[in-house]
Short mmCIF file of C-alpha atoms in Angstrom, two decimals:
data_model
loop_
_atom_site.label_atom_id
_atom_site.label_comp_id
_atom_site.label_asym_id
_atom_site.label_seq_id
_atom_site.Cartn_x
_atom_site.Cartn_y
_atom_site.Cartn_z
CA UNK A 1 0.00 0.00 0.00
CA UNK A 2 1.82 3.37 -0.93
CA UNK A 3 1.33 6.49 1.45
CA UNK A 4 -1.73 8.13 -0.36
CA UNK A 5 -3.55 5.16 0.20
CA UNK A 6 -2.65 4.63 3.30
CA UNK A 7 -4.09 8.37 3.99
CA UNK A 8 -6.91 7.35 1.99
CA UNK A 9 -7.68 4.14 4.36
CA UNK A 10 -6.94 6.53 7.30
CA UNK A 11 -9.33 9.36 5.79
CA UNK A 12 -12.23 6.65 5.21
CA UNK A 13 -11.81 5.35 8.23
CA UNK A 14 -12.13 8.17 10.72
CA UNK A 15 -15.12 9.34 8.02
CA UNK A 16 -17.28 6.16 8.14
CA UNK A 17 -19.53 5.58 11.31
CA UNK A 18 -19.27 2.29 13.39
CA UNK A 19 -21.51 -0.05 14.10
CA UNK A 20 -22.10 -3.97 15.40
CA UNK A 21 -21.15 -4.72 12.23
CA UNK A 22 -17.88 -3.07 12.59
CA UNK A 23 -16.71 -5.17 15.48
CA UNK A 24 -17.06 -8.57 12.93
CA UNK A 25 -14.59 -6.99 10.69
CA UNK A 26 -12.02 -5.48 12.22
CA UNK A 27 -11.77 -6.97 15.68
CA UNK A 28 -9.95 -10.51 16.72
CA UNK A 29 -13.06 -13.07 17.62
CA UNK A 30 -12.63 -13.74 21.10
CA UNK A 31 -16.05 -11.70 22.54
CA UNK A 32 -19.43 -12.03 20.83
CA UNK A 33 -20.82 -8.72 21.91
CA UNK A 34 -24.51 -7.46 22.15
CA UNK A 35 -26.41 -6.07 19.34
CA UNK A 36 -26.26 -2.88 20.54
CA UNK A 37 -23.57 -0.25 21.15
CA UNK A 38 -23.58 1.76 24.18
CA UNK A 39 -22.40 5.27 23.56
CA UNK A 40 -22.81 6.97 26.79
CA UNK A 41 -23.78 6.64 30.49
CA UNK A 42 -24.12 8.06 33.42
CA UNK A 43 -24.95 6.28 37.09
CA UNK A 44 -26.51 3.52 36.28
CA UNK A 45 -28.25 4.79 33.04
CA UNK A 46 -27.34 3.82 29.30
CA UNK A 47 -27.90 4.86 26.06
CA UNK A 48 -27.09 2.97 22.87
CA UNK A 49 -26.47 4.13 19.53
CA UNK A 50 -29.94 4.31 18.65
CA UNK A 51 -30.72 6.07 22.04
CA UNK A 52 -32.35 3.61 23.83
CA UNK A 53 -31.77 3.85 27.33
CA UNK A 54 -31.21 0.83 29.68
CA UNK A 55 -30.70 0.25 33.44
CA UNK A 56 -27.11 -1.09 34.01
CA UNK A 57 -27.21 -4.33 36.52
CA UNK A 58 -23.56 -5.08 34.97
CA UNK A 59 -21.43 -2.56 36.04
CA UNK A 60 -19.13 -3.54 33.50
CA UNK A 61 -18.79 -6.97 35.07
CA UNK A 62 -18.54 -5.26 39.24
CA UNK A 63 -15.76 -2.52 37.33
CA UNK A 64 -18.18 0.98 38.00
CA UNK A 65 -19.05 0.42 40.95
CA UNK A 66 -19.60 4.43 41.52
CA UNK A 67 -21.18 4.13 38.18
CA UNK A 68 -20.74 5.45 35.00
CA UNK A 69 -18.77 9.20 35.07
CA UNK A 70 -19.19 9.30 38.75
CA UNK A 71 -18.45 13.36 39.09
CA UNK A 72 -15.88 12.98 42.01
CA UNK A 73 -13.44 10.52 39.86
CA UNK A 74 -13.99 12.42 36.81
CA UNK A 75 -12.91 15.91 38.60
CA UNK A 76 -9.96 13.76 39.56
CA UNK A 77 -9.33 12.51 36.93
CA UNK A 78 -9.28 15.51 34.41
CA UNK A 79 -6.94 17.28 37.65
CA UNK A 80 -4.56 14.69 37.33
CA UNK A 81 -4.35 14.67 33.52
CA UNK A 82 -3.32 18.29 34.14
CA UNK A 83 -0.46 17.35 35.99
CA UNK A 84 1.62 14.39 35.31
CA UNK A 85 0.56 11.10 33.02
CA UNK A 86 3.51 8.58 33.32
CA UNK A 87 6.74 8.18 34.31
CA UNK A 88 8.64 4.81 34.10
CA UNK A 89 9.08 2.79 37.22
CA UNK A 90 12.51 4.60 37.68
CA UNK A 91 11.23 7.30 39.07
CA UNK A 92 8.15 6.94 41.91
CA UNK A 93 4.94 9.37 42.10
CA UNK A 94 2.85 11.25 44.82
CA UNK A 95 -0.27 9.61 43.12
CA UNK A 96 0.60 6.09 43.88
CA UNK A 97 2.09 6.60 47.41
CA UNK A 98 -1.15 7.96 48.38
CA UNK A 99 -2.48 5.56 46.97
CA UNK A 100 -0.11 2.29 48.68
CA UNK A 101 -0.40 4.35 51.66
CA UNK A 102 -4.52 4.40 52.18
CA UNK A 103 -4.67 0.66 50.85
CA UNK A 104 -1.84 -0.54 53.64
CA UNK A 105 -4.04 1.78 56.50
CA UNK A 106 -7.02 0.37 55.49
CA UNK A 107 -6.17 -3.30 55.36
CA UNK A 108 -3.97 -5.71 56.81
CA UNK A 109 -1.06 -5.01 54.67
CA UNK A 110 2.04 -3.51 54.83
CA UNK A 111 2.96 -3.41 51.15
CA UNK A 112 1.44 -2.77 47.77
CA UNK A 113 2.41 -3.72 44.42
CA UNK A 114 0.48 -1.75 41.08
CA UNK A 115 -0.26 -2.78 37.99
CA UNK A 116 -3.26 -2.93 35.57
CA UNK A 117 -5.63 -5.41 35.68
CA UNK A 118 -6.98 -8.83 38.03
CA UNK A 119 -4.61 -10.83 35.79
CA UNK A 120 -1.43 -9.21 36.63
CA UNK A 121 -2.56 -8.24 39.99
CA UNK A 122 -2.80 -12.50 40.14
CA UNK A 123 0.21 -13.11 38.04
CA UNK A 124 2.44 -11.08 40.59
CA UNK A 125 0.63 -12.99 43.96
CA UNK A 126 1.55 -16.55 42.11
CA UNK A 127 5.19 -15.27 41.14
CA UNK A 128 5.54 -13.75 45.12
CA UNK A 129 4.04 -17.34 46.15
CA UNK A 130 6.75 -19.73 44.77
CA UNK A 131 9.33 -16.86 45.14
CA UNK A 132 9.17 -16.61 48.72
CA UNK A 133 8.82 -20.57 48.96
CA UNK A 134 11.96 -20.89 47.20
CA UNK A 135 13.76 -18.04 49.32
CA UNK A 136 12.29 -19.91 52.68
CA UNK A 137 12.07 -23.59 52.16
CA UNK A 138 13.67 -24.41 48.45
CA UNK A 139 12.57 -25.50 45.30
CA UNK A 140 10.59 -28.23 46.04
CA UNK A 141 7.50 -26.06 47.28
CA UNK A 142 6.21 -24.98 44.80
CA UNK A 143 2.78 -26.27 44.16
CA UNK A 144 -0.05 -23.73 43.64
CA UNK A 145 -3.66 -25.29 44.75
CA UNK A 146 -6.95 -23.61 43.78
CA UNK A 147 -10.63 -23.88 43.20
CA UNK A 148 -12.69 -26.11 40.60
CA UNK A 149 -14.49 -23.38 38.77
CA UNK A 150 -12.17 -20.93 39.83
CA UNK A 151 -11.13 -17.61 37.82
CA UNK A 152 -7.97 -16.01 38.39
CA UNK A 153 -7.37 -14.51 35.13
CA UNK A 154 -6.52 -15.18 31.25
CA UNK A 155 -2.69 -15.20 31.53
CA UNK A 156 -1.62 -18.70 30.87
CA UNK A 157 -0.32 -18.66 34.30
CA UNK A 158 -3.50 -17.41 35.56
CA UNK A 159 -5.58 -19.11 33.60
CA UNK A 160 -3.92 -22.70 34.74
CA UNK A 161 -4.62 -21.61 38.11
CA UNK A 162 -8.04 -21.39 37.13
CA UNK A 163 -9.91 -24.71 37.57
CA UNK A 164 -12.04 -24.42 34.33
CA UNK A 165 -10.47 -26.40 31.62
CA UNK A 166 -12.54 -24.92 28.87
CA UNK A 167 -10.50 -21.28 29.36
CA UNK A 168 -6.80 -23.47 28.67
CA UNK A 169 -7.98 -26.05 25.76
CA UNK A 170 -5.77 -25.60 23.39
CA UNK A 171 -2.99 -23.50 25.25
CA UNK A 172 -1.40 -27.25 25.98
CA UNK A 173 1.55 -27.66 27.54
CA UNK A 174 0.04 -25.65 30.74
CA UNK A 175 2.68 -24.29 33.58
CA UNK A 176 3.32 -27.18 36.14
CA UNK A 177 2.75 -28.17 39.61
CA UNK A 178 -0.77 -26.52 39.69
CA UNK A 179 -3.49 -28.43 41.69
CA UNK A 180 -7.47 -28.04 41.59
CA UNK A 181 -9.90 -28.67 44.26
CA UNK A 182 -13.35 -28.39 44.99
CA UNK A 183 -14.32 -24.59 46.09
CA UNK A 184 -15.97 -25.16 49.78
CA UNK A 185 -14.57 -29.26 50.88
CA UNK A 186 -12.74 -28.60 53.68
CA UNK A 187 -11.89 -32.46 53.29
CA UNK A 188 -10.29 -31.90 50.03
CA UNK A 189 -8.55 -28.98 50.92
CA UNK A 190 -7.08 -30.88 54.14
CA UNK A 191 -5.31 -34.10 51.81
CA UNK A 192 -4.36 -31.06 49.02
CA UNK A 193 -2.20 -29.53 51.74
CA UNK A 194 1.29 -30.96 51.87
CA UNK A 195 4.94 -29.55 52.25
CA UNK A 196 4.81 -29.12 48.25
CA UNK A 197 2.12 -26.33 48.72
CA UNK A 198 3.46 -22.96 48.34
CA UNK A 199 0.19 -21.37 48.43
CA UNK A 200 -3.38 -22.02 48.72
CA UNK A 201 -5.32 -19.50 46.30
CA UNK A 202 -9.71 -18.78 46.81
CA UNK A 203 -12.15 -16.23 45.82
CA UNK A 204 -14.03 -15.36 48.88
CA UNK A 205 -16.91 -15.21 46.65
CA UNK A 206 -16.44 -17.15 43.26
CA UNK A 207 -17.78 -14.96 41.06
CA UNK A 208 -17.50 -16.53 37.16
CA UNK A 209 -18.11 -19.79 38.48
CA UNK A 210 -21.18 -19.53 39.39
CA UNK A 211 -21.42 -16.56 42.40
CA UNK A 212 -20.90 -19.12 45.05
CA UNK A 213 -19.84 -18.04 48.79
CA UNK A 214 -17.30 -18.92 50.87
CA UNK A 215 -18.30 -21.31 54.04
CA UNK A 216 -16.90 -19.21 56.98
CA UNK A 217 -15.66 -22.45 58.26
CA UNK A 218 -14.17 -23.39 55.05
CA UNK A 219 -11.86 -20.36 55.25
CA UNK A 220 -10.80 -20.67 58.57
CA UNK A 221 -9.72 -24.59 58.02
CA UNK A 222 -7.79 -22.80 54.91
CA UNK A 223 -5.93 -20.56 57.17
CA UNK A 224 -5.30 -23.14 59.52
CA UNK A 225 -3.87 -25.56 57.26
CA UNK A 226 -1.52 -22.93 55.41
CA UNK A 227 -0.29 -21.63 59.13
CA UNK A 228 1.14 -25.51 59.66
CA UNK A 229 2.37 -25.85 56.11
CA UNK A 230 4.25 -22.72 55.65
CA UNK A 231 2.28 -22.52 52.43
CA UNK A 232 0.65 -18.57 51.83
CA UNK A 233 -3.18 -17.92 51.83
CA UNK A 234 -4.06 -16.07 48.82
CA UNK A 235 -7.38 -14.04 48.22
CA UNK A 236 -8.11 -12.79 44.84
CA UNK A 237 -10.79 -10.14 45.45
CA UNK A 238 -10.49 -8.79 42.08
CA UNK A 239 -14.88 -9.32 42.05
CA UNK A 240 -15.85 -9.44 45.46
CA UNK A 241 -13.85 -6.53 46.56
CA UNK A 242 -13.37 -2.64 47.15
CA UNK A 243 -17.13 -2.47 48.50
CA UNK A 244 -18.87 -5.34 46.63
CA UNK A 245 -20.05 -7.59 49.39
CA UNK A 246 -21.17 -4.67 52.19
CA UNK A 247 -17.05 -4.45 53.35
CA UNK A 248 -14.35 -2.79 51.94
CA UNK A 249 -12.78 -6.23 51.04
CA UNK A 250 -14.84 -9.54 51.88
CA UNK A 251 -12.06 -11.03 54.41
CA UNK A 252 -12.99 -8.66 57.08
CA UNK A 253 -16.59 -9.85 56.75
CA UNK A 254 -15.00 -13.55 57.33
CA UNK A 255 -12.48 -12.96 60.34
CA UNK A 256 -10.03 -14.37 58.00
CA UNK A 257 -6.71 -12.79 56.86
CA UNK A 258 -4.97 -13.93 54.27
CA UNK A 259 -0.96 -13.28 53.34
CA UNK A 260 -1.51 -11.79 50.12
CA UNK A 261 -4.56 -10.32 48.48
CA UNK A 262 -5.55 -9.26 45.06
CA UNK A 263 -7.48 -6.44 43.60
CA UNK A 264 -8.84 -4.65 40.24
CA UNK A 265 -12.04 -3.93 38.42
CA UNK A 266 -13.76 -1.85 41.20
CA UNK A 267 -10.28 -0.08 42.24
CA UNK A 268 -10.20 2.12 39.04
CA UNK A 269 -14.06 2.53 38.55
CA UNK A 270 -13.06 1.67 34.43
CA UNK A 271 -9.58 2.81 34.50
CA UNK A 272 -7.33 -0.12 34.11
CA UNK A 273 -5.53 -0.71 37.67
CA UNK A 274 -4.50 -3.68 39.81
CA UNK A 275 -3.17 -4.09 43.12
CA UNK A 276 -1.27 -7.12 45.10
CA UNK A 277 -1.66 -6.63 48.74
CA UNK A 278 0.86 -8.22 51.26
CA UNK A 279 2.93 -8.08 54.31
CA UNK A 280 6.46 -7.02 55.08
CA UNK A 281 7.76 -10.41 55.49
CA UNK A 282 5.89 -11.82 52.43
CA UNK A 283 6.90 -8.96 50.41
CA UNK A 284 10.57 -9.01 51.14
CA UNK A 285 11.13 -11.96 48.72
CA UNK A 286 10.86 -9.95 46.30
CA UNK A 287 13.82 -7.31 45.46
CA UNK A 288 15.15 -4.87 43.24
CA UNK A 289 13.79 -6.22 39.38
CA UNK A 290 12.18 -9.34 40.74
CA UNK A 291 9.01 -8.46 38.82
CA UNK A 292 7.48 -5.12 37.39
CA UNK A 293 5.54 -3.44 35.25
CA UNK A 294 5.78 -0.54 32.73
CA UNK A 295 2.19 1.08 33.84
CA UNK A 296 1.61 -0.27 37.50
CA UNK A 297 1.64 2.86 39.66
CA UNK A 298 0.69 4.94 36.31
CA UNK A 299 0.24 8.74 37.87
CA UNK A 300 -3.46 8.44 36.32
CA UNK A 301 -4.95 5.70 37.72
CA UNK A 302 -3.33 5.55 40.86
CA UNK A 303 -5.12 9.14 41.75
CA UNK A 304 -8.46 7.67 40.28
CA UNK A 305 -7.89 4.62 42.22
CA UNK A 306 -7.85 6.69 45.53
CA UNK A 307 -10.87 8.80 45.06
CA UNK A 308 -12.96 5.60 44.73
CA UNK A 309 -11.06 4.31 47.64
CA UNK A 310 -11.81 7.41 49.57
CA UNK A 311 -15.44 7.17 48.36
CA UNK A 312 -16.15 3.77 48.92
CA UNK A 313 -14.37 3.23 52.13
CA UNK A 314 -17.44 4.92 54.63
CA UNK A 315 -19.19 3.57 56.97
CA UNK A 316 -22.26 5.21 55.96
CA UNK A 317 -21.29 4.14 52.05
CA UNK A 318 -20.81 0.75 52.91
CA UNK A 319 -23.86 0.52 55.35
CA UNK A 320 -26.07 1.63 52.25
CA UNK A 321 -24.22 -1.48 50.29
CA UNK A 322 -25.48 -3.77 52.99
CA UNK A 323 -29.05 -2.01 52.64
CA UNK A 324 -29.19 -2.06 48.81
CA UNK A 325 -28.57 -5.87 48.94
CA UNK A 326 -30.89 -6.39 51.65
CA UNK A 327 -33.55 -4.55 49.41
CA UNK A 328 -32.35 -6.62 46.23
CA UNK A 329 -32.24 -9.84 47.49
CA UNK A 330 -36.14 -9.85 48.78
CA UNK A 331 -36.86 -8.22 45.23
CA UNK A 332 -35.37 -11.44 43.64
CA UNK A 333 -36.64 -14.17 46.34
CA UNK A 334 -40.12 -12.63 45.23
CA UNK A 335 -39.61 -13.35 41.97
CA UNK A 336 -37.59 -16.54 42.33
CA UNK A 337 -41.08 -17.54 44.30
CA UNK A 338 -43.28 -16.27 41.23
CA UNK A 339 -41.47 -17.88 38.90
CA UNK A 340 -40.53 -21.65 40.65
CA UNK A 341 -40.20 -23.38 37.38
CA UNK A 342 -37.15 -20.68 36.11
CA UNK A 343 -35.11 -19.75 39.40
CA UNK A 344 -33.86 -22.57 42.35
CA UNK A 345 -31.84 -20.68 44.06
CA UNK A 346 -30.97 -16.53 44.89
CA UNK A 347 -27.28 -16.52 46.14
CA UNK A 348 -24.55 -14.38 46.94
CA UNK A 349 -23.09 -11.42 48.72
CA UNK A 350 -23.73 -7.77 48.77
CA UNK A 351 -24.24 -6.48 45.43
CA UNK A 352 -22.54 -9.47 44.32
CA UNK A 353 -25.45 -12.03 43.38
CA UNK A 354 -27.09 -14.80 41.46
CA UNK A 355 -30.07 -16.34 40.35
CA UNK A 356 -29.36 -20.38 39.96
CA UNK A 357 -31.74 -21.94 37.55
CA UNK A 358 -33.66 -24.74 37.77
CA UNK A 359 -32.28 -28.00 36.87
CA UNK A 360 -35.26 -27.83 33.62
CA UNK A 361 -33.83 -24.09 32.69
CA UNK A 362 -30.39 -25.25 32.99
CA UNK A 363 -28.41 -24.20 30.07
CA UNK A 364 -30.18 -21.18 29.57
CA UNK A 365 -28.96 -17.93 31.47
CA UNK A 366 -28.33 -15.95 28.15
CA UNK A 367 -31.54 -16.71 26.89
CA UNK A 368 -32.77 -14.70 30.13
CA UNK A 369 -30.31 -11.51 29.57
CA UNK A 370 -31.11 -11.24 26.46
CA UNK A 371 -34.99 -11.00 27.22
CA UNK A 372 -33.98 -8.27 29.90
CA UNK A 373 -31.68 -6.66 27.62
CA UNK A 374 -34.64 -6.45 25.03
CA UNK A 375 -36.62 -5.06 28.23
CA UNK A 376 -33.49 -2.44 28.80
CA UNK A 377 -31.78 -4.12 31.52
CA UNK A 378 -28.62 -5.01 31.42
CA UNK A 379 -28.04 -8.22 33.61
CA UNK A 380 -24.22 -10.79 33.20
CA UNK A 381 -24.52 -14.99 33.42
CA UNK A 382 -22.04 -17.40 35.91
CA UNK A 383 -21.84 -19.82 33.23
CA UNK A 384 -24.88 -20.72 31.53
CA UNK A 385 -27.04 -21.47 34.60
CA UNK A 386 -26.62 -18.52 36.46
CA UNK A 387 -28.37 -15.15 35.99
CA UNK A 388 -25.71 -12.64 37.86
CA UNK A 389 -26.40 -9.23 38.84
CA UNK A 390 -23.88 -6.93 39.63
CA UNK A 391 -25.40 -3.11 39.64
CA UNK A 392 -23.02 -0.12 40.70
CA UNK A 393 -22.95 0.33 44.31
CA UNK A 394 -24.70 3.22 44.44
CA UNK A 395 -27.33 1.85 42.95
CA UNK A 396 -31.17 3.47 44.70
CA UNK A 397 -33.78 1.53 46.04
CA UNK A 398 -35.68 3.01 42.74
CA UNK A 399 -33.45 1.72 40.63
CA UNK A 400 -33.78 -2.00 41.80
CA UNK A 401 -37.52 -1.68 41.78
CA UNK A 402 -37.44 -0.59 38.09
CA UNK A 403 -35.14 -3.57 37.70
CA UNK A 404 -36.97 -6.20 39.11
CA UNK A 405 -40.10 -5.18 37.16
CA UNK A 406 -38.17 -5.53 33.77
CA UNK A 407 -36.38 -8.65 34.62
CA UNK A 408 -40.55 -10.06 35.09
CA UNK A 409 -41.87 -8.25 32.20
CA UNK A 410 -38.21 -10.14 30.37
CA UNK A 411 -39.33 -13.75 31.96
CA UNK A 412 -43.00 -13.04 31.13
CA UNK A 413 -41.93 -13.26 27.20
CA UNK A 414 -39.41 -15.90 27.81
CA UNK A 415 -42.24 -17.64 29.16
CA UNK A 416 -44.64 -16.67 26.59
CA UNK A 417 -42.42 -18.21 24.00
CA UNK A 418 -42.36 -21.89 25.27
#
């Protein structure tokens, strides 16, 4: 291609709208998107393309929790853009030791570690785990044990981790010395545990496979068994964190501290940002080029990071959390009771919940969103037999009534259809 047509390409390109379409042409295949094409938001309201407008139960999968263009992170934001964008990780910021600073004085850590998303935030917890193994007790310990049904990211690393084999088919030969149990056996987790296991790694609340809880118990026999292995307790709260279950981070609602902890989607409110969590000790395996990142710490998102921080950690904000899910979850036992034949089960934590189908609906979450979708609510599946919600924390007491309605009207033609 010679240079005018490259400027012609460039000239088209920028001319011609976008639509749906768009997306099947140009972009790699690994989502299959809605129909529509949101184009702006604000709270919990939507608008597509066409200007439909649509109630937002999705959050961007628990990422806005303040909601779309919350007006306290976007002041901070545009402030900060004013200032300073990026430096590289020779230099430090005043951005992200705020930032390390509120996170260590608001949780059980002493350390904090910055990079962009639940992947990496995962990627560098796994590398600490073996690395401080090695350092303590030698090569040997190095085993990794997790969750069936688990999600811990889609680095192949993270994705091993992850105890759902249909995220690693065909990314064969997978990293090593990686062990899966099932989420909530205390039994299994008790003959996993030997002097192989570096680290133990759970989601307080599993939130892709199927929003599933934590047993209290189940945790503390966790903690238990990694204190008399020497192995680390690992909590990725990349979903159920930073306000989503009623707590700043679900462990405090459990009693149950864990050596390292992981963190994303909520912490940046949409701008890409991760955070490890540890102690001193833990952290001091680590040294001088042990692991990094060109953006972690990035001037921008650690300032957006701690305004929703700031925001979220209140007791009066996080008392409202508790009282928004309180009001929720009776909206969708009532309908779970209307509609017997659809919904088994209403589960969860917080604003972090799910509607289990039946075993005759199994299979058929998406067919549900996509009703509600058609009904302007936006609702997100656990696999295909779970109907999750995941509004924006701030979500009012209005807001879930007009949801709940819409959801009916949605099963009501789903219904209608059979």
């Amino acid at each position: 291609m010679t240079a005018t047509q490259r400027l012609d390409a460039k000239a088209m390109s920028d001319a011609e709208p976008v639509t749906r379409k768009t997306f099947d042409e140009v972009m790699v295949p690994v989502y299959a998107p809605s129909a529509m094409v949101p184009v702006r938001a604000h709270g919990l309201d939507l608008w597509d393309q066409e200007g439909k407008h649509y109630l937002d139960f999705t959050a961007g999968i628990g990422v806005t929790s303040l909601g779309h263009a919350h007006p306290a992170v976007v002041e901070t934001l545009s402030a900060q853009a004013e200032k300073l964008w990026h430096v590289g990780n020779g230099y430090t910021n005043e951005p992200v030791l705020q930032l390390a600073r509120a996170l260590t004085a608001a949780t059980f850590a002493d350390r904090a570690f910055f990079c962009n998303s639940g992947a990496e935030a995962n990627e560098a917890a796994f590398k600490l785990a073996r690395k401080y193994a090695h350092t303590r007790f030698g090569p040997s310990k190095s085993r990794i044990v997790s969750c069936v049904n688990a999600f811990h990211g889609r680095t192949l690393f993270t994705v091993s981790v992850g105890g759902q084999p249909k995220y690693t088919e065909g990314y064969e030969p997978l990293p090593a010395e990686l062990l899966h149990i099932p989420f909530n056996d205390i039994d299994a987790a008790r003959a996993a545990i030997g002097d192989d296991v570096c680290a133990l790694v759970v989601e307080p609340v599993q939130g892709e496979g199927g929003v599933l809880p934590a047993d209290v118990e189940y945790l503390k026999v966790l903690r238990a068994l990694c204190d008399a292995s020497g192995a680390l307790l690992i909590f990725d709260e990349v979903q159920c964190g930073m306000g989503r279950t009623g707590d700043l981070f679900a462990y405090m609602d459990y009693g149950v501290t864990p050596d390292i902890l992981t963190s994303a989607k909520a912490l940046g409110n949409g701008y890409p940002v991760g955070a490890m969590l540890t102690t001193d000790d833990v952290a001091s395996a680590f040294t001088v080029g042990a692991h990094g990142t060109t953006y972690g710490g990035n001037p921008l998102a650690a300032s957006v990071a701690l305004k929703v921080l700031q925001t979220i950690n209140t007791p009066d904000f996080l008392a409202r959390v508790r009282q928004a899910s309180a009001t929720l979850v009776k909206k969708l036992e009532a309908i779970k009771d209307d509609y017997p034949q659809v919904f088994a089960q209403v589960r969860g934590r917080g604003l972090m919940l799910g509607m289990v189908l039946t075993d005759a609906w199994r299979g058929r979450a998406k067919d549900i969103t996509k009703a509600a979708e058609a009904q302007g609510l936006m609702l997100l599946i656990a696999g295909p037999d779970v109907v999750r919600l995941l509004p924006a924390l701030v979500v009012s007491d209005a807001q879930i009534e007009d949801a709940q309605s819409r959801l009916r009207r949605a099963l009501d033609v789903v219904l209608s259809a059979q």
